[in-house]
Amino acid sequence: MFRWAVYDLEWTESDGRKVSKILFLMFNPDDNADTSQKFVVACNKDRLKDKIKEINLELQVNRWDDLNEEKFIKKFMR
């Protein structure tokens, strides 16, 4: 099971323009009863993020159902 992921999200706009954004995903399941694990995930994310300079969006994912490219793309189309 991953805790963090860096994801290159790519899509094509309606005008044919290709778009690429870098997402930083933090997975911290709601059903994880071990609060020490949740704390470790949350506390160490900044150390990892500091090494990646091109992050366009940070998202916390609490369920596998939250991993949805279409939802991620919509966050950039506001």
PDB file of N, CA, C and O in Angstrom:
ATOM      1  N   MET A   1       0.845  -1.170   0.000  1.00  0.00           N
ATOM      2  CA  MET A   1       0.000   0.000   0.000  1.00  0.00           C
ATOM      3  C   MET A   1       0.900   1.246   0.000  1.00  0.00           C
ATOM      4  O   MET A   1       1.828   1.333   0.775  1.00  0.00           O
ATOM      5  N   PHE A   2       0.607   2.179  -0.886  1.00  0.00           N
ATOM      6  CA  PHE A   2       1.422   3.383  -0.930  1.00  0.00           C
ATOM      7  C   PHE A   2       0.979   4.388   0.122  1.00  0.00           C
ATOM      8  O   PHE A   2      -0.150   4.367   0.583  1.00  0.00           O
ATOM      9  N   ARG A   3       1.865   5.254   0.481  1.00  0.00           N
ATOM     10  CA  ARG A   3       1.547   6.353   1.404  1.00  0.00           C
ATOM     11  C   ARG A   3       1.581   7.683   0.670  1.00  0.00           C
ATOM     12  O   ARG A   3       0.816   8.568   0.945  1.00  0.00           O
ATOM     13  N   TRP A   4       2.536   7.816  -0.242  1.00  0.00           N
ATOM     14  CA  TRP A   4       2.653   9.013  -1.058  1.00  0.00           C
ATOM     15  C   TRP A   4       2.864   8.581  -2.497  1.00  0.00           C
ATOM     16  O   TRP A   4       3.441   7.542  -2.768  1.00  0.00           O
ATOM     17  N   ALA A   5       2.424   9.416  -3.407  1.00  0.00           N
ATOM     18  CA  ALA A   5       2.675   9.150  -4.828  1.00  0.00           C
ATOM     19  C   ALA A   5       2.813  10.488  -5.539  1.00  0.00           C
ATOM     20  O   ALA A   5       2.130  11.459  -5.209  1.00  0.00           O
ATOM     21  N   VAL A   6       3.709  10.510  -6.500  1.00  0.00           N
ATOM     22  CA  VAL A   6       3.830  11.652  -7.391  1.00  0.00           C
ATOM     23  C   VAL A   6       3.297  11.168  -8.726  1.00  0.00           C
ATOM     24  O   VAL A   6       3.760  10.161  -9.256  1.00  0.00           O
ATOM     25  N   TYR A   7       2.309  11.877  -9.252  1.00  0.00           N
ATOM     26  CA  TYR A   7       1.583  11.402 -10.420  1.00  0.00           C
ATOM     27  C   TYR A   7       1.590  12.470 -11.506  1.00  0.00           C
ATOM     28  O   TYR A   7       1.249  13.628 -11.249  1.00  0.00           O
ATOM     29  N   ASP A   8       1.983  12.075 -12.705  1.00  0.00           N
ATOM     30  CA  ASP A   8       1.974  12.970 -13.859  1.00  0.00           C
ATOM     31  C   ASP A   8       0.614  12.829 -14.546  1.00  0.00           C
ATOM     32  O   ASP A   8       0.367  11.856 -15.244  1.00  0.00           O
ATOM     33  N   LEU A   9      -0.253  13.792 -14.315  1.00  0.00           N
ATOM     34  CA  LEU A   9      -1.607  13.780 -14.854  1.00  0.00           C
ATOM     35  C   LEU A   9      -1.601  14.497 -16.203  1.00  0.00           C
ATOM     36  O   LEU A   9      -1.191  15.644 -16.299  1.00  0.00           O
ATOM     37  N   GLU A  10      -2.036  13.806 -17.236  1.00  0.00           N
ATOM     38  CA  GLU A  10      -2.053  14.384 -18.581  1.00  0.00           C
ATOM     39  C   GLU A  10      -3.439  14.247 -19.176  1.00  0.00           C
ATOM     40  O   GLU A  10      -4.106  13.240 -18.986  1.00  0.00           O
ATOM     41  N   TRP A  11      -3.855  15.290 -19.906  1.00  0.00           N
ATOM     42  CA  TRP A  11      -5.126  15.257 -20.620  1.00  0.00           C
ATOM     43  C   TRP A  11      -5.064  16.232 -21.784  1.00  0.00           C
ATOM     44  O   TRP A  11      -4.163  17.050 -21.875  1.00  0.00           O
ATOM     45  N   THR A  12      -6.053  16.116 -22.674  1.00  0.00           N
ATOM     46  CA  THR A  12      -6.151  16.992 -23.834  1.00  0.00           C
ATOM     47  C   THR A  12      -7.371  17.884 -23.658  1.00  0.00           C
ATOM     48  O   THR A  12      -8.484  17.393 -23.428  1.00  0.00           O
ATOM     49  N   GLU A  13      -7.156  19.187 -23.755  1.00  0.00           N
ATOM     50  CA  GLU A  13      -8.251  20.156 -23.646  1.00  0.00           C
ATOM     51  C   GLU A  13      -9.125  20.095 -24.889  1.00  0.00           C
ATOM     52  O   GLU A  13      -8.734  19.527 -25.910  1.00  0.00           O
ATOM     53  N   SER A  14     -10.301  20.698 -24.822  1.00  0.00           N
ATOM     54  CA  SER A  14     -11.230  20.678 -25.952  1.00  0.00           C
ATOM     55  C   SER A  14     -10.665  21.373 -27.183  1.00  0.00           C
ATOM     56  O   SER A  14     -11.054  21.068 -28.308  1.00  0.00           O
ATOM     57  N   ASP A  15      -9.704  22.289 -26.988  1.00  0.00           N
ATOM     58  CA  ASP A  15      -9.083  22.974 -28.126  1.00  0.00           C
ATOM     59  C   ASP A  15      -7.891  22.207 -28.702  1.00  0.00           C
ATOM     60  O   ASP A  15      -7.193  22.693 -29.573  1.00  0.00           O
ATOM     61  N   GLY A  16      -7.648  20.986 -28.186  1.00  0.00           N
ATOM     62  CA  GLY A  16      -6.570  20.148 -28.694  1.00  0.00           C
ATOM     63  C   GLY A  16      -5.246  20.318 -27.962  1.00  0.00           C
ATOM     64  O   GLY A  16      -4.297  19.586 -28.217  1.00  0.00           O
ATOM     65  N   ARG A  17      -5.191  21.275 -27.043  1.00  0.00           N
ATOM     66  CA  ARG A  17      -3.963  21.539 -26.287  1.00  0.00           C
ATOM     67  C   ARG A  17      -3.743  20.448 -25.251  1.00  0.00           C
ATOM     68  O   ARG A  17      -4.641  20.064 -24.519  1.00  0.00           O
ATOM     69  N   LYS A  18      -2.511  19.925 -25.192  1.00  0.00           N
ATOM     70  CA  LYS A  18      -2.166  18.906 -24.202  1.00  0.00           C
ATOM     71  C   LYS A  18      -1.699  19.591 -22.923  1.00  0.00           C
ATOM     72  O   LYS A  18      -0.952  20.554 -22.969  1.00  0.00           O
ATOM     73  N   VAL A  19      -2.172  19.072 -21.804  1.00  0.00           N
ATOM     74  CA  VAL A  19      -1.858  19.636 -20.500  1.00  0.00           C
ATOM     75  C   VAL A  19      -1.234  18.543 -19.637  1.00  0.00           C
ATOM     76  O   VAL A  19      -1.663  17.391 -19.671  1.00  0.00           O
ATOM     77  N   SER A  20      -0.238  18.910 -18.868  1.00  0.00           N
ATOM     78  CA  SER A  20       0.418  17.977 -17.957  1.00  0.00           C
ATOM     79  C   SER A  20       0.624  18.678 -16.618  1.00  0.00           C
ATOM     80  O   SER A  20       1.162  19.780 -16.566  1.00  0.00           O
ATOM     81  N   LYS A  21       0.172  18.056 -15.558  1.00  0.00           N
ATOM     82  CA  LYS A  21       0.317  18.600 -14.204  1.00  0.00           C
ATOM     83  C   LYS A  21       0.858  17.503 -13.294  1.00  0.00           C
ATOM     84  O   LYS A  21       0.548  16.330 -13.456  1.00  0.00           O
ATOM     85  N   ILE A  22       1.648  17.906 -12.323  1.00  0.00           N
ATOM     86  CA  ILE A  22       2.209  16.970 -11.358  1.00  0.00           C
ATOM     87  C   ILE A  22       1.387  17.037 -10.071  1.00  0.00           C
ATOM     88  O   ILE A  22       1.211  18.103  -9.486  1.00  0.00           O
ATOM     89  N   LEU A  23       0.876  15.887  -9.658  1.00  0.00           N
ATOM     90  CA  LEU A  23       0.099  15.779  -8.431  1.00  0.00           C
ATOM     91  C   LEU A  23       0.916  15.085  -7.355  1.00  0.00           C
ATOM     92  O   LEU A  23       1.653  14.140  -7.631  1.00  0.00           O
ATOM     93  N   PHE A  24       0.773  15.550  -6.146  1.00  0.00           N
ATOM     94  CA  PHE A  24       1.337  14.863  -4.990  1.00  0.00           C
ATOM     95  C   PHE A  24       0.157  14.283  -4.230  1.00  0.00           C
ATOM     96  O   PHE A  24      -0.704  15.014  -3.745  1.00  0.00           O
ATOM     97  N   LEU A  25       0.082  12.966  -4.170  1.00  0.00           N
ATOM     98  CA  LEU A  25      -1.025  12.277  -3.498  1.00  0.00           C
ATOM     99  C   LEU A  25      -0.543  11.677  -2.185  1.00  0.00           C
ATOM    100  O   LEU A  25       0.505  11.028  -2.132  1.00  0.00           O
ATOM    101  N   MET A  26      -1.307  11.923  -1.157  1.00  0.00           N
ATOM    102  CA  MET A  26      -1.006  11.337   0.143  1.00  0.00           C
ATOM    103  C   MET A  26      -2.166  10.406   0.485  1.00  0.00           C
ATOM    104  O   MET A  26      -3.323  10.844   0.544  1.00  0.00           O
ATOM    105  N   PHE A  27      -1.878   9.124   0.665  1.00  0.00           N
ATOM    106  CA  PHE A  27      -2.905   8.131   0.993  1.00  0.00           C
ATOM    107  C   PHE A  27      -2.872   7.862   2.482  1.00  0.00           C
ATOM    108  O   PHE A  27      -1.857   7.427   3.028  1.00  0.00           O
ATOM    109  N   ASN A  28      -3.978   8.154   3.129  1.00  0.00           N
ATOM    110  CA  ASN A  28      -4.098   7.962   4.562  1.00  0.00           C
ATOM    111  C   ASN A  28      -5.505   7.428   4.831  1.00  0.00           C
ATOM    112  O   ASN A  28      -6.439   8.192   5.050  1.00  0.00           O
ATOM    113  N   PRO A  29      -5.692   6.100   4.766  1.00  0.00           N
ATOM    114  CA  PRO A  29      -7.037   5.526   4.810  1.00  0.00           C
ATOM    115  C   PRO A  29      -7.806   5.852   6.086  1.00  0.00           C
ATOM    116  O   PRO A  29      -7.239   5.872   7.174  1.00  0.00           O
ATOM    117  N   ASP A  30      -9.091   6.127   5.906  1.00  0.00           N
ATOM    118  CA  ASP A  30      -9.964   6.404   7.048  1.00  0.00           C
ATOM    119  C   ASP A  30     -10.073   5.204   7.978  1.00  0.00           C
ATOM    120  O   ASP A  30     -10.216   5.361   9.184  1.00  0.00           O
ATOM    121  N   ASP A  31     -10.021   3.997   7.406  1.00  0.00           N
ATOM    122  CA  ASP A  31     -10.209   2.796   8.217  1.00  0.00           C
ATOM    123  C   ASP A  31      -8.926   2.318   8.889  1.00  0.00           C
ATOM    124  O   ASP A  31      -8.906   1.268   9.516  1.00  0.00           O
ATOM    125  N   ASN A  32      -7.874   3.085   8.803  1.00  0.00           N
ATOM    126  CA  ASN A  32      -6.620   2.735   9.459  1.00  0.00           C
ATOM    127  C   ASN A  32      -6.750   3.081  10.944  1.00  0.00           C
ATOM    128  O   ASN A  32      -6.791   4.246  11.322  1.00  0.00           O
ATOM    129  N   ALA A  33      -6.802   2.075  11.774  1.00  0.00           N
ATOM    130  CA  ALA A  33      -6.986   2.288  13.207  1.00  0.00           C
ATOM    131  C   ALA A  33      -5.701   2.702  13.908  1.00  0.00           C
ATOM    132  O   ALA A  33      -5.734   3.208  15.023  1.00  0.00           O
ATOM    133  N   ASP A  34      -4.577   2.513  13.250  1.00  0.00           N
ATOM    134  CA  ASP A  34      -3.284   2.840  13.852  1.00  0.00           C
ATOM    135  C   ASP A  34      -2.996   4.325  13.667  1.00  0.00           C
ATOM    136  O   ASP A  34      -2.535   4.765  12.624  1.00  0.00           O
ATOM    137  N   THR A  35      -3.276   5.116  14.691  1.00  0.00           N
ATOM    138  CA  THR A  35      -3.080   6.568  14.579  1.00  0.00           C
ATOM    139  C   THR A  35      -1.605   6.942  14.457  1.00  0.00           C
ATOM    140  O   THR A  35      -1.292   7.982  13.888  1.00  0.00           O
ATOM    141  N   SER A  36      -0.712   6.108  14.952  1.00  0.00           N
ATOM    142  CA  SER A  36       0.709   6.423  14.811  1.00  0.00           C
ATOM    143  C   SER A  36       1.123   6.379  13.340  1.00  0.00           C
ATOM    144  O   SER A  36       1.941   7.193  12.893  1.00  0.00           O
ATOM    145  N   GLN A  37       0.556   5.456  12.561  1.00  0.00           N
ATOM    146  CA  GLN A  37       0.848   5.404  11.124  1.00  0.00           C
ATOM    147  C   GLN A  37       0.320   6.649  10.427  1.00  0.00           C
ATOM    148  O   GLN A  37       0.977   7.214   9.567  1.00  0.00           O
ATOM    149  N   LYS A  38      -0.882   7.092  10.772  1.00  0.00           N
ATOM    150  CA  LYS A  38      -1.448   8.307  10.185  1.00  0.00           C
ATOM    151  C   LYS A  38      -0.550   9.502  10.482  1.00  0.00           C
ATOM    152  O   LYS A  38      -0.328  10.360   9.645  1.00  0.00           O
ATOM    153  N   PHE A  39      -0.051   9.567  11.694  1.00  0.00           N
ATOM    154  CA  PHE A  39       0.819  10.665  12.103  1.00  0.00           C
ATOM    155  C   PHE A  39       2.121  10.655  11.307  1.00  0.00           C
ATOM    156  O   PHE A  39       2.576  11.693  10.831  1.00  0.00           O
ATOM    157  N   VAL A  40       2.706   9.487  11.124  1.00  0.00           N
ATOM    158  CA  VAL A  40       3.955   9.361  10.367  1.00  0.00           C
ATOM    159  C   VAL A  40       3.751   9.814   8.923  1.00  0.00           C
ATOM    160  O   VAL A  40       4.570  10.546   8.364  1.00  0.00           O
ATOM    161  N   VAL A  41       2.651   9.405   8.310  1.00  0.00           N
ATOM    162  CA  VAL A  41       2.363   9.792   6.929  1.00  0.00           C
ATOM    163  C   VAL A  41       2.229  11.305   6.826  1.00  0.00           C
ATOM    164  O   VAL A  41       2.832  11.942   5.976  1.00  0.00           O
ATOM    165  N   ALA A  42       1.468  11.911   7.713  1.00  0.00           N
ATOM    166  CA  ALA A  42       1.225  13.352   7.659  1.00  0.00           C
ATOM    167  C   ALA A  42       2.493  14.152   7.970  1.00  0.00           C
ATOM    168  O   ALA A  42       2.760  15.170   7.322  1.00  0.00           O
ATOM    169  N   CYS A  43       3.264  13.714   8.928  1.00  0.00           N
ATOM    170  CA  CYS A  43       4.440  14.473   9.349  1.00  0.00           C
ATOM    171  C   CYS A  43       5.590  14.418   8.348  1.00  0.00           C
ATOM    172  O   CYS A  43       6.379  15.352   8.270  1.00  0.00           O
ATOM    173  N   ASN A  44       5.694  13.344   7.609  1.00  0.00           N
ATOM    174  CA  ASN A  44       6.835  13.194   6.708  1.00  0.00           C
ATOM    175  C   ASN A  44       6.562  13.646   5.278  1.00  0.00           C
ATOM    176  O   ASN A  44       7.470  13.673   4.460  1.00  0.00           O
ATOM    177  N   LYS A  45       5.352  14.025   4.959  1.00  0.00           N
ATOM    178  CA  LYS A  45       5.040  14.424   3.588  1.00  0.00           C
ATOM    179  C   LYS A  45       5.832  15.659   3.168  1.00  0.00           C
ATOM    180  O   LYS A  45       6.270  15.750   2.032  1.00  0.00           O
ATOM    181  N   ASP A  46       6.034  16.610   4.059  1.00  0.00           N
ATOM    182  CA  ASP A  46       6.754  17.829   3.697  1.00  0.00           C
ATOM    183  C   ASP A  46       8.214  17.551   3.340  1.00  0.00           C
ATOM    184  O   ASP A  46       8.768  18.196   2.452  1.00  0.00           O
ATOM    185  N   ARG A  47       8.818  16.604   4.015  1.00  0.00           N
ATOM    186  CA  ARG A  47      10.209  16.238   3.687  1.00  0.00           C
ATOM    187  C   ARG A  47      10.298  15.728   2.255  1.00  0.00           C
ATOM    188  O   ARG A  47      11.226  16.054   1.529  1.00  0.00           O
ATOM    189  N   LEU A  48       9.332  14.927   1.855  1.00  0.00           N
ATOM    190  CA  LEU A  48       9.317  14.401   0.493  1.00  0.00           C
ATOM    191  C   LEU A  48       8.963  15.494  -0.511  1.00  0.00           C
ATOM    192  O   LEU A  48       9.610  15.636  -1.542  1.00  0.00           O
ATOM    193  N   LYS A  49       7.954  16.294  -0.191  1.00  0.00           N
ATOM    194  CA  LYS A  49       7.536  17.366  -1.102  1.00  0.00           C
ATOM    195  C   LYS A  49       8.648  18.370  -1.358  1.00  0.00           C
ATOM    196  O   LYS A  49       8.746  18.921  -2.451  1.00  0.00           O
ATOM    197  N   ASP A  50       9.483  18.628  -0.372  1.00  0.00           N
ATOM    198  CA  ASP A  50      10.586  19.581  -0.537  1.00  0.00           C
ATOM    199  C   ASP A  50      11.582  19.133  -1.605  1.00  0.00           C
ATOM    200  O   ASP A  50      12.287  19.947  -2.183  1.00  0.00           O
ATOM    201  N   LYS A  51      11.640  17.858  -1.883  1.00  0.00           N
ATOM    202  CA  LYS A  51      12.563  17.322  -2.883  1.00  0.00           C
ATOM    203  C   LYS A  51      11.983  17.381  -4.296  1.00  0.00           C
ATOM    204  O   LYS A  51      12.693  17.170  -5.262  1.00  0.00           O
ATOM    205  N   ILE A  52      10.690  17.682  -4.392  1.00  0.00           N
ATOM    206  CA  ILE A  52      10.014  17.731  -5.692  1.00  0.00           C
ATOM    207  C   ILE A  52       9.517  19.157  -5.892  1.00  0.00           C
ATOM    208  O   ILE A  52       8.586  19.603  -5.226  1.00  0.00           O
ATOM    209  N   LYS A  53      10.111  19.879  -6.804  1.00  0.00           N
ATOM    210  CA  LYS A  53       9.831  21.311  -6.946  1.00  0.00           C
ATOM    211  C   LYS A  53       8.656  21.631  -7.863  1.00  0.00           C
ATOM    212  O   LYS A  53       8.140  22.726  -7.845  1.00  0.00           O
ATOM    213  N   GLU A  54       8.220  20.711  -8.679  1.00  0.00           N
ATOM    214  CA  GLU A  54       7.242  21.008  -9.720  1.00  0.00           C
ATOM    215  C   GLU A  54       5.819  20.571  -9.392  1.00  0.00           C
ATOM    216  O   GLU A  54       5.022  20.362 -10.291  1.00  0.00           O
ATOM    217  N   ILE A  55       5.455  20.455  -8.140  1.00  0.00           N
ATOM    218  CA  ILE A  55       4.122  19.987  -7.767  1.00  0.00           C
ATOM    219  C   ILE A  55       3.089  21.076  -8.047  1.00  0.00           C
ATOM    220  O   ILE A  55       3.234  22.205  -7.607  1.00  0.00           O
ATOM    221  N   ASN A  56       2.036  20.711  -8.784  1.00  0.00           N
ATOM    222  CA  ASN A  56       0.962  21.645  -9.102  1.00  0.00           C
ATOM    223  C   ASN A  56      -0.226  21.539  -8.156  1.00  0.00           C
ATOM    224  O   ASN A  56      -0.981  22.498  -8.002  1.00  0.00           O
ATOM    225  N   LEU A  57      -0.408  20.372  -7.560  1.00  0.00           N
ATOM    226  CA  LEU A  57      -1.558  20.170  -6.675  1.00  0.00           C
ATOM    227  C   LEU A  57      -1.247  19.056  -5.689  1.00  0.00           C
ATOM    228  O   LEU A  57      -0.677  18.035  -6.058  1.00  0.00           O
ATOM    229  N   GLU A  58      -1.638  19.280  -4.445  1.00  0.00           N
ATOM    230  CA  GLU A  58      -1.500  18.257  -3.407  1.00  0.00           C
ATOM    231  C   GLU A  58      -2.889  17.801  -2.994  1.00  0.00           C
ATOM    232  O   GLU A  58      -3.770  18.631  -2.745  1.00  0.00           O
ATOM    233  N   LEU A  59      -3.083  16.499  -2.945  1.00  0.00           N
ATOM    234  CA  LEU A  59      -4.378  15.937  -2.567  1.00  0.00           C
ATOM    235  C   LEU A  59      -4.197  14.844  -1.528  1.00  0.00           C
ATOM    236  O   LEU A  59      -3.250  14.065  -1.603  1.00  0.00           O
ATOM    237  N   GLN A  60      -5.115  14.802  -0.580  1.00  0.00           N
ATOM    238  CA  GLN A  60      -5.147  13.686   0.359  1.00  0.00           C
ATOM    239  C   GLN A  60      -6.233  12.729  -0.087  1.00  0.00           C
ATOM    240  O   GLN A  60      -7.354  13.142  -0.381  1.00  0.00           O
ATOM    241  N   VAL A  61      -5.887  11.473  -0.151  1.00  0.00           N
ATOM    242  CA  VAL A  61      -6.810  10.418  -0.571  1.00  0.00           C
ATOM    243  C   VAL A  61      -7.037   9.512   0.629  1.00  0.00           C
ATOM    244  O   VAL A  61      -6.084   9.027   1.228  1.00  0.00           O
ATOM    245  N   ASN A  62      -8.327   9.304   0.964  1.00  0.00           N
ATOM    246  CA  ASN A  62      -8.640   8.483   2.130  1.00  0.00           C
ATOM    247  C   ASN A  62      -9.281   7.148   1.775  1.00  0.00           C
ATOM    248  O   ASN A  62      -9.416   6.281   2.619  1.00  0.00           O
ATOM    249  N   ARG A  63      -9.702   7.018   0.513  1.00  0.00           N
ATOM    250  CA  ARG A  63     -10.306   5.766   0.040  1.00  0.00           C
ATOM    251  C   ARG A  63      -9.808   5.525  -1.379  1.00  0.00           C
ATOM    252  O   ARG A  63      -9.517   6.454  -2.114  1.00  0.00           O
ATOM    253  N   TRP A  64      -9.746   4.262  -1.776  1.00  0.00           N
ATOM    254  CA  TRP A  64      -9.320   3.935  -3.136  1.00  0.00           C
ATOM    255  C   TRP A  64     -10.261   4.565  -4.157  1.00  0.00           C
ATOM    256  O   TRP A  64      -9.864   4.921  -5.252  1.00  0.00           O
ATOM    257  N   ASP A  65     -11.537   4.725  -3.789  1.00  0.00           N
ATOM    258  CA  ASP A  65     -12.509   5.328  -4.702  1.00  0.00           C
ATOM    259  C   ASP A  65     -12.164   6.782  -5.030  1.00  0.00           C
ATOM    260  O   ASP A  65     -12.645   7.326  -6.020  1.00  0.00           O
ATOM    261  N   ASP A  66     -11.371   7.423  -4.188  1.00  0.00           N
ATOM    262  CA  ASP A  66     -10.974   8.814  -4.419  1.00  0.00           C
ATOM    263  C   ASP A  66      -9.945   8.959  -5.541  1.00  0.00           C
ATOM    264  O   ASP A  66      -9.680  10.069  -5.993  1.00  0.00           O
ATOM    265  N   LEU A  67      -9.351   7.849  -5.962  1.00  0.00           N
ATOM    266  CA  LEU A  67      -8.362   7.887  -7.050  1.00  0.00           C
ATOM    267  C   LEU A  67      -9.105   7.894  -8.379  1.00  0.00           C
ATOM    268  O   LEU A  67      -9.461   6.860  -8.918  1.00  0.00           O
ATOM    269  N   ASN A  68      -9.341   9.088  -8.901  1.00  0.00           N
ATOM    270  CA  ASN A  68     -10.143   9.242 -10.096  1.00  0.00           C
ATOM    271  C   ASN A  68      -9.566  10.384 -10.931  1.00  0.00           C
ATOM    272  O   ASN A  68      -9.632  11.549 -10.516  1.00  0.00           O
ATOM    273  N   GLU A  69      -9.001  10.062 -12.094  1.00  0.00           N
ATOM    274  CA  GLU A  69      -8.367  11.076 -12.934  1.00  0.00           C
ATOM    275  C   GLU A  69      -9.328  12.192 -13.329  1.00  0.00           C
ATOM    276  O   GLU A  69      -8.940  13.353 -13.377  1.00  0.00           O
ATOM    277  N   GLU A  70     -10.563  11.845 -13.640  1.00  0.00           N
ATOM    278  CA  GLU A  70     -11.524  12.865 -14.053  1.00  0.00           C
ATOM    279  C   GLU A  70     -11.748  13.900 -12.949  1.00  0.00           C
ATOM    280  O   GLU A  70     -11.838  15.097 -13.216  1.00  0.00           O
ATOM    281  N   LYS A  71     -11.822  13.450 -11.704  1.00  0.00           N
ATOM    282  CA  LYS A  71     -11.968  14.384 -10.577  1.00  0.00           C
ATOM    283  C   LYS A  71     -10.728  15.260 -10.432  1.00  0.00           C
ATOM    284  O   LYS A  71     -10.827  16.441 -10.134  1.00  0.00           O
ATOM    285  N   PHE A  72      -9.562  14.667 -10.640  1.00  0.00           N
ATOM    286  CA  PHE A  72      -8.319  15.439 -10.543  1.00  0.00           C
ATOM    287  C   PHE A  72      -8.277  16.525 -11.616  1.00  0.00           C
ATOM    288  O   PHE A  72      -7.919  17.665 -11.341  1.00  0.00           O
ATOM    289  N   ILE A  73      -8.647  16.176 -12.830  1.00  0.00           N
ATOM    290  CA  ILE A  73      -8.630  17.126 -13.950  1.00  0.00           C
ATOM    291  C   ILE A  73      -9.598  18.279 -13.660  1.00  0.00           C
ATOM    292  O   ILE A  73      -9.275  19.443 -13.915  1.00  0.00           O
ATOM    293  N   LYS A  74     -10.752  17.978 -13.125  1.00  0.00           N
ATOM    294  CA  LYS A  74     -11.746  19.018 -12.822  1.00  0.00           C
ATOM    295  C   LYS A  74     -11.206  20.065 -11.837  1.00  0.00           C
ATOM    296  O   LYS A  74     -11.594  21.217 -11.885  1.00  0.00           O
ATOM    297  N   LYS A  75     -10.298  19.665 -10.986  1.00  0.00           N
ATOM    298  CA  LYS A  75      -9.718  20.617 -10.032  1.00  0.00           C
ATOM    299  C   LYS A  75      -8.906  21.708 -10.741  1.00  0.00           C
ATOM    300  O   LYS A  75      -8.728  22.791 -10.209  1.00  0.00           O
ATOM    301  N   PHE A  76      -8.424  21.420 -11.948  1.00  0.00           N
ATOM    302  CA  PHE A  76      -7.650  22.401 -12.716  1.00  0.00           C
ATOM    303  C   PHE A  76      -8.535  23.228 -13.642  1.00  0.00           C
ATOM    304  O   PHE A  76      -8.075  24.189 -14.229  1.00  0.00           O
ATOM    305  N   MET A  77      -9.796  22.876 -13.784  1.00  0.00           N
ATOM    306  CA  MET A  77     -10.688  23.545 -14.727  1.00  0.00           C
ATOM    307  C   MET A  77     -11.658  24.471 -14.026  1.00  0.00           C
ATOM    308  O   MET A  77     -12.799  24.590 -14.417  1.00  0.00           O
ATOM    309  N   ARG A  78     -11.233  25.156 -13.032  1.00  0.00           N
ATOM    310  CA  ARG A  78     -12.113  26.078 -12.301  1.00  0.00           C
ATOM    311  C   ARG A  78     -12.041  27.447 -12.870  1.00  0.00           C
ATOM    312  O   ARG A  78     -11.207  27.935 -13.448  1.00  0.00           O
TER     313      ARG A  78
END
